[in-house]
Coordinates of C-alpha atoms in Angstrom, one line a residue:
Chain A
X1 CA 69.9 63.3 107.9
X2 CA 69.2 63.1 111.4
X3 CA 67.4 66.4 113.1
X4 CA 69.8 66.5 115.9
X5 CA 73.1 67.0 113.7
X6 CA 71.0 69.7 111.5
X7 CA 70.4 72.0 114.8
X8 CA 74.0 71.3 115.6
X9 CA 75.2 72.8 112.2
X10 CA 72.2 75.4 112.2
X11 CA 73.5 76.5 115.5
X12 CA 76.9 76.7 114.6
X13 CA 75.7 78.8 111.2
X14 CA 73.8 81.3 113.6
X15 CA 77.1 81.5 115.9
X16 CA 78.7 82.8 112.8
X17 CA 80.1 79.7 111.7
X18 CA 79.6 80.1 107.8
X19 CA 81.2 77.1 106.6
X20 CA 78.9 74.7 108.7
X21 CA 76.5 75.8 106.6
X22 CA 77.9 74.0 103.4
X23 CA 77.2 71.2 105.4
X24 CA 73.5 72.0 105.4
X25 CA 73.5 72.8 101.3
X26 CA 75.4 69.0 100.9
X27 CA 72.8 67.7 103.4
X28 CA 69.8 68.9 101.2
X29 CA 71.1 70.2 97.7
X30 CA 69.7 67.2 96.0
X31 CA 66.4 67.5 97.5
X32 CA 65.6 70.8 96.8
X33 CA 67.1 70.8 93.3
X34 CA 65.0 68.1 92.7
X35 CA 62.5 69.8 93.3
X36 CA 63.0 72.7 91.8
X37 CA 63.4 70.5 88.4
X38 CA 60.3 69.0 89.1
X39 CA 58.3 72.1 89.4
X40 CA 60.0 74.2 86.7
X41 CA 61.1 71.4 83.9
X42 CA 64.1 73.1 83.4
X43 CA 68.0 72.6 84.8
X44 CA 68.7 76.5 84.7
X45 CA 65.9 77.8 86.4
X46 CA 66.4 74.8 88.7
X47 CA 69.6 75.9 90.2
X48 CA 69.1 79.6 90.4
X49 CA 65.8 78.1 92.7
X50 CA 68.2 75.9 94.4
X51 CA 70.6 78.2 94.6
X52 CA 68.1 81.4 96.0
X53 CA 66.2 78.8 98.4
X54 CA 69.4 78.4 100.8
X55 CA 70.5 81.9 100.3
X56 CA 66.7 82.4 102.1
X57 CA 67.5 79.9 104.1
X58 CA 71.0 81.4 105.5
X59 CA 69.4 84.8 105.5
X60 CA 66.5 83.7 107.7
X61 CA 68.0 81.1 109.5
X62 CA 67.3 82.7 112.6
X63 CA 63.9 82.3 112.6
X64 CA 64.2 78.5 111.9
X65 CA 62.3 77.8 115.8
X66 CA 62.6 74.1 115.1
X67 CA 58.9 73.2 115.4
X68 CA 59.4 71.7 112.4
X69 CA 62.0 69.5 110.8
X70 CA 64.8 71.4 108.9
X71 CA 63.8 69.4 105.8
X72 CA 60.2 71.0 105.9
X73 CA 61.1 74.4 106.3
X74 CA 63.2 74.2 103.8
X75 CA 61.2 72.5 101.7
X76 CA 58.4 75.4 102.1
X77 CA 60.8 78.1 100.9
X78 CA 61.7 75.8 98.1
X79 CA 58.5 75.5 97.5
X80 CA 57.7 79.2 97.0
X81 CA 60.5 79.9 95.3
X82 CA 59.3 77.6 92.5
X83 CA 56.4 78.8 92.4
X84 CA 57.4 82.6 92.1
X85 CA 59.5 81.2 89.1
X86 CA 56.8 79.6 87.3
X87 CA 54.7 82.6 88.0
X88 CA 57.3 85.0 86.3
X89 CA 58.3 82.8 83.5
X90 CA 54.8 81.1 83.1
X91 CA 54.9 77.8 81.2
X92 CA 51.7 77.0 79.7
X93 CA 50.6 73.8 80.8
X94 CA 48.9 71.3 78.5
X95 CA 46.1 69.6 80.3
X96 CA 44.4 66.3 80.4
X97 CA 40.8 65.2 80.6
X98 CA 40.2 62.4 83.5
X99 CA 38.3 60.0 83.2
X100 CA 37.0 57.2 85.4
X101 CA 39.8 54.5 86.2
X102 CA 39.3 51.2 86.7
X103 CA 40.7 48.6 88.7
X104 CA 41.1 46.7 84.9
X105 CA 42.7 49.8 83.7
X106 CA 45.4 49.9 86.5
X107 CA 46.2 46.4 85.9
X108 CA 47.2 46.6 82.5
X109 CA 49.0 49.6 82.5
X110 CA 51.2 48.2 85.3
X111 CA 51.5 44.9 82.9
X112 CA 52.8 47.3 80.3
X113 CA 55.3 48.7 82.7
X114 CA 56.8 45.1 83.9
X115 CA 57.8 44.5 80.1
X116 CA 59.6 47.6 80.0
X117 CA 63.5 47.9 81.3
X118 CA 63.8 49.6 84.5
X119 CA 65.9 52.5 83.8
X120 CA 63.9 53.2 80.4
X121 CA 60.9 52.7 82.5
X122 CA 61.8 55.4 85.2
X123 CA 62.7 58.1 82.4
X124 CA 58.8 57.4 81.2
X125 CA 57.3 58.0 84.1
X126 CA 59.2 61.1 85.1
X127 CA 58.1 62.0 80.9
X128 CA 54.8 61.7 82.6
X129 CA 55.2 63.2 85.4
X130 CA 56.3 66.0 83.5
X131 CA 52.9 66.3 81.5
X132 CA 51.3 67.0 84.6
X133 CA 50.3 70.8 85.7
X134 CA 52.8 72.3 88.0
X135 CA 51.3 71.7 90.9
X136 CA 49.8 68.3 90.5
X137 CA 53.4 67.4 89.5
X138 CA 54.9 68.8 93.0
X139 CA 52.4 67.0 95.1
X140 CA 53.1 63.9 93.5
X141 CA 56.3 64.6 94.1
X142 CA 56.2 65.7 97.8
X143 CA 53.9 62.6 98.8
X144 CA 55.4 59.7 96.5
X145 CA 59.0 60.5 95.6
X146 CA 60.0 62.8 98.9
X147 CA 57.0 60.7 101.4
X148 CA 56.1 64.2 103.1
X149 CA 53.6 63.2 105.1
X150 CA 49.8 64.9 104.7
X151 CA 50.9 67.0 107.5
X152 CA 54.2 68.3 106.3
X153 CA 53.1 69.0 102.6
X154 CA 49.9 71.1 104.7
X155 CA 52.9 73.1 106.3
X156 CA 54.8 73.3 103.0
X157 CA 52.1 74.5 100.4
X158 CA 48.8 75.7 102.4
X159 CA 46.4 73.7 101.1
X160 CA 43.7 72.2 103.1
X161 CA 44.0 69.0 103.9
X162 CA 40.2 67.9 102.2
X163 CA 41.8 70.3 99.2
X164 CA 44.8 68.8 98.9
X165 CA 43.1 64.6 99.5
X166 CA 41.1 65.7 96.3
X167 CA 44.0 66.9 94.4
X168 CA 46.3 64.0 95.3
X169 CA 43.4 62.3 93.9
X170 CA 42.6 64.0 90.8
X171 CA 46.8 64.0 89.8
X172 CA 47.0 60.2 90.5
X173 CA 44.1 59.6 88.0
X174 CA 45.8 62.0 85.7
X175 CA 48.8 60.0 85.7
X176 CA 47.9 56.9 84.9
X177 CA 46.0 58.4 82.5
X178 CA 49.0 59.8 80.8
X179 CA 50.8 56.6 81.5
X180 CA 48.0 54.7 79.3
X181 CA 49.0 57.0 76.7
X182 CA 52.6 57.1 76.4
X183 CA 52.7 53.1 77.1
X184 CA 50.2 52.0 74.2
X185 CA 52.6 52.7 71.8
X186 CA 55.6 51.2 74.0
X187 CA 53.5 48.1 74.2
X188 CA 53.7 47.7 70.8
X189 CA 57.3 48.2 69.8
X190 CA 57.6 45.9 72.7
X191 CA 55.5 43.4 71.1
X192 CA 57.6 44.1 68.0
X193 CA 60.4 43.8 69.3
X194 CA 60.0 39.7 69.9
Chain B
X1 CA 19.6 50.0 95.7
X2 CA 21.3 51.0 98.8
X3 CA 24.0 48.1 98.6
X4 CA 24.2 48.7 94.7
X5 CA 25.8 52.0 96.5
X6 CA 28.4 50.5 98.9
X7 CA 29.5 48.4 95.8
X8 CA 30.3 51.1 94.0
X9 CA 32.3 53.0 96.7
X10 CA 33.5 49.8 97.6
X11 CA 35.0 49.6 94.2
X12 CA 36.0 53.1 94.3
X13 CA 38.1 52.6 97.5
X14 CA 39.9 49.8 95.6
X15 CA 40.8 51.1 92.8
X16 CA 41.9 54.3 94.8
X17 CA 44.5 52.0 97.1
X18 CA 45.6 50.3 93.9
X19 CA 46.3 53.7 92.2
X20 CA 48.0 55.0 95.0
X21 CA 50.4 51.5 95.1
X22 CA 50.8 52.3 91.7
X23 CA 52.2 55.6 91.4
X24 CA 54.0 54.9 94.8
X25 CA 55.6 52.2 93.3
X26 CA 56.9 53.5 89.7
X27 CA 57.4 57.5 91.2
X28 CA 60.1 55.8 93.6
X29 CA 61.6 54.7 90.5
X30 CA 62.7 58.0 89.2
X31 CA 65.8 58.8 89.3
X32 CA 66.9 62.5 90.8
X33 CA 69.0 64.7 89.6
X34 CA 71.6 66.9 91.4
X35 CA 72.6 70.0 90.8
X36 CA 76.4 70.9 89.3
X37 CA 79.2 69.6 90.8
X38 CA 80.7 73.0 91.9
X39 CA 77.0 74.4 93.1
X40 CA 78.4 74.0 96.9
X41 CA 81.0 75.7 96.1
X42 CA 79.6 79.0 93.9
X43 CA 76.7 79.1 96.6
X44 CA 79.0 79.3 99.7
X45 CA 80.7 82.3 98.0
X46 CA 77.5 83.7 97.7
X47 CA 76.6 83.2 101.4
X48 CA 79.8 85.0 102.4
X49 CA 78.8 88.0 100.6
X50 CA 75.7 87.3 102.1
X51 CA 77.5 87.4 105.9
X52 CA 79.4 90.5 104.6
X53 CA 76.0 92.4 104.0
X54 CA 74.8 91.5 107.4
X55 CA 77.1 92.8 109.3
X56 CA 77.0 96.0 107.4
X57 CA 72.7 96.0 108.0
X58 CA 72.0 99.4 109.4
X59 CA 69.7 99.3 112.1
X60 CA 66.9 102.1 113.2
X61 CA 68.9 104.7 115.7
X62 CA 66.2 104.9 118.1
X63 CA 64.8 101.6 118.9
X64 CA 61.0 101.4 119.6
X65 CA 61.5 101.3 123.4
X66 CA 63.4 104.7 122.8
X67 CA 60.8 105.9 120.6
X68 CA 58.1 105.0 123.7
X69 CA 60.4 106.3 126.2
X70 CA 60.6 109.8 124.1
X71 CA 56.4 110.0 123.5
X72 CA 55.8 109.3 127.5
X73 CA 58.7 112.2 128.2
X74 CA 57.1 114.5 125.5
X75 CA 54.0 114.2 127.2
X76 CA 55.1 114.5 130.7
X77 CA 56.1 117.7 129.9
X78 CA 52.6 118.4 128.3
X79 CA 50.9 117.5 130.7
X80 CA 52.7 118.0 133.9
X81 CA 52.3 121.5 133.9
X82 CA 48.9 121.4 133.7
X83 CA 48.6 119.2 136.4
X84 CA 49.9 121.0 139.0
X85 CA 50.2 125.1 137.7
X86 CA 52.3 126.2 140.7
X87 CA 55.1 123.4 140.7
X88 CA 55.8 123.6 136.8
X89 CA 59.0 121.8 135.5
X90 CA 59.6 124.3 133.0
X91 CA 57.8 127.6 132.3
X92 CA 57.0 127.4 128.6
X93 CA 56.9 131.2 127.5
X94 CA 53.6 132.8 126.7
X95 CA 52.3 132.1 123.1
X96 CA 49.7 134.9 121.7
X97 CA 47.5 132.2 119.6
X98 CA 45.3 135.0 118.5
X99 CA 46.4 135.0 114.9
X100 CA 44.5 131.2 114.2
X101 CA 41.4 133.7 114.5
X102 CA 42.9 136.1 111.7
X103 CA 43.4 133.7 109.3
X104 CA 40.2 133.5 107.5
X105 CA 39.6 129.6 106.0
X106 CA 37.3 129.6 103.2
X107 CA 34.8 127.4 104.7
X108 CA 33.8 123.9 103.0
X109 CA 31.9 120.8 104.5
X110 CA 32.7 117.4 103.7
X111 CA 29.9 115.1 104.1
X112 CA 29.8 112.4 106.8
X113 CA 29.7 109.6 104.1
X114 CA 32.7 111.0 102.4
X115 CA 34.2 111.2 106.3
X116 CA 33.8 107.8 106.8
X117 CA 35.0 106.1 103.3
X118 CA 38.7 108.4 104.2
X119 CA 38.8 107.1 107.4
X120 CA 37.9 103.0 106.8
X121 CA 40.1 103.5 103.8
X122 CA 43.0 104.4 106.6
X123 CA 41.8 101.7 108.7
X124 CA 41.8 98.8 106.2
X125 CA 45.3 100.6 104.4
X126 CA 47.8 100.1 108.1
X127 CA 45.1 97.0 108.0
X128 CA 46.8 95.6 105.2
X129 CA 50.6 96.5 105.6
X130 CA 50.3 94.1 109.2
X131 CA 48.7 91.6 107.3
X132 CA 51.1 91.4 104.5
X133 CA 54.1 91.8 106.4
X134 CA 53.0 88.5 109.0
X135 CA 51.8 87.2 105.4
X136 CA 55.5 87.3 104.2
X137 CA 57.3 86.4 107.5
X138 CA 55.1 83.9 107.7
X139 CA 57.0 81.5 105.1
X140 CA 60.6 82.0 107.1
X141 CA 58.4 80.4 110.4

């Protein structure tokens, strides 16, 4: 994924090379679509996003100046395309009173976790992650998953960067809080289970 | 009191770092999902229709440079004449104006207030459709 062989397709793209675009959709399909199932919970919705965000993409590709990486622009039209989706079809979020964590707290939750398999593990956590609002869920997912930098997820979503410290914040507490949740009863099947 | 404080953000700081390893650590976990297998495939067709559209794209007949070009022309030959009255590009034929005076308006006053809502409303209206439009263009940057 290097930036010099994207600006070598891109240019070829804008030449009227159609085909070297396919090599920018193999590049970053899994990316966006990831995202895209992040943000709207749902693998239909998911691939129309996936599939409108590099139609964009191709349409506008001549504006692409390359201040920024490829993966960031993309990412922003991604981005707005999810959130156009979730707009229109408007999933109600259920949301979760934080409380105050403590150091104690994270320690035991992360016990919990090191009992649990690794693969049954990740699919709790993305459970979680899922439980989050919309857009608590795609910063998570832009800073911890993707590592966008502060900077790039600035460029991708136009939040401020105090704004979006605070709402890193607040959705990291809200996750463990969930975590705490969902593990307790883990915990004890686990315990059960020996 | 004052180091009862620094404790406490002390311990805040912590706790923050250790939540952030946290969620680092078990987000990286996740596994991701890819689209279906033939999505490369489907979308390229799309893109093709896509390149098939823009080459068809209409575009304006006079460009804005023309359309400059034509207003300075226009008002050359408005103003020309009037300029210099003996060496006139082109004698426009006399107009007898004198009917504006026969048509009787029935006369109506608008207030100034009412004058000057209309014309901020104009402003703030072409206002908005440059704002929006950078708004929208602003995303493809």
């Amino acid at each position: 994924m290097t930036t010099t062989n994207d600006q070598l397709y891109i240019n070829k793209v804008i030449n009227g090379d159609i085909n070297a675009f396919a090599y920018l959709v193999d590049a970053y399909k899994k990316m966006v679509f990831s995202l895209a199932f992040k943000m709207t919970k749902n693998r239909g919705e998911a691939e129309e996003v996936c599939q409108d965000t590099f139609i964009k993409a191709y349409t506008n590709l001549n504006k692409f100046k390359g201040d920024s990486k490829f993966s960031t622009w993309l990412y922003r039209i991604a981005y707005h395309a999810c959130l156009d989706t979730i707009k229109k079809n408007k999933n109600h979020n259920n949301s979760l009173e934080i409380n105050e964590i403590t150091f104690n707290q994270i320690q035991s939750v992360n016990t919990i976790l090191q009992g649990i398999e690794r693969k049954e593990r990740a699919k709790m956590i993305n459970d979680c992650l899922l439980e989050l609002q919309d857009e608590e869920r795609s910063l998570i997912w832009m800073f911890y998953f993707d590592e966008l930098s502060l900077k790039e997820i600035i460029a991708v979503t136009e939040i401020s960067e105090a704004n979006l410290k605070v709402k890193l914040h607040r959705a990291r507490k809200k996750l463990l809080g969930i975590v705490k949740e969902n593990a307790a009863p883990e915990l004890i099947s686990h315990y059960g289970r020996k | 009191m004052q180091h009862q404080n620094l404790l406490v953000i002390m311990e805040e700081n912590k706790n923050s770092h250790e939540l952030d390893a946290f969620v680092k650590k078990y987000v990286k976990e996740i596994h991701t999902e890819s689209p279906s297998k033939d999505f490369t495939a489907s979308l390229m067709s799309k893109i093709v229709v896509e390149h098939q559209k823009s080459i068809f794209t209409t575009s304006a007949l006079i460009s804005k440079k023309g359309w400059f070009l034509i207003l300075l022309l226009v008002l050359a030959l408005i103003f020309i004449p009037f300029e210099s009255p003996e060496k006139s590009l082109i004698n426009f034929p006399e107009l007898d104006l004198s009917f504006f005076d026969k048509i009787q308006l029935p006369s109506f006053s608008v207030s100034n207030t009412v004058l000057y809502a209309v014309f901020f409303f104009g402003l703030m209206f072409m206002a908005q459709v440059v704002f929006l439009k950078n708004h929208f263009n602003k995303r493809f940057k």
